[in-house]
């Protein structure tokens, strides 16, 4: 499937920092993550538990899709989406190469 450039521009990709990580109460593979975008904090449910410990995620800058409609995953609201890639070695979070201002737009 192809999308137009105009459709792609609607997606707001931003840099956030992970502030808190908890186990999801209803899913073995999910974390509940609190992110700071610099101007607001949001909650994300992410399936990265098999690749990352809670401690390794704290303070990490990540790229998120900020303007997605919230969804409930196993009964917990997810207000954005953490971007990651996945291959045979596991999941790899997409992060900026250096520390940047929170809320920075990813183009």
Coordinates of C-alpha atoms in Angstrom, one line a residue, residues 1-9:
X1 CA 0.0 0.0 0.0
X2 CA 1.2 3.5 -0.8
X3 CA 0.2 6.7 0.9
X4 CA 0.5 10.2 -0.4
X5 CA 3.1 12.6 0.9
X6 CA 0.2 14.8 2.2
X7 CA -1.0 11.8 4.2
X8 CA 2.5 11.2 5.6
X9 CA 2.8 14.9 6.7

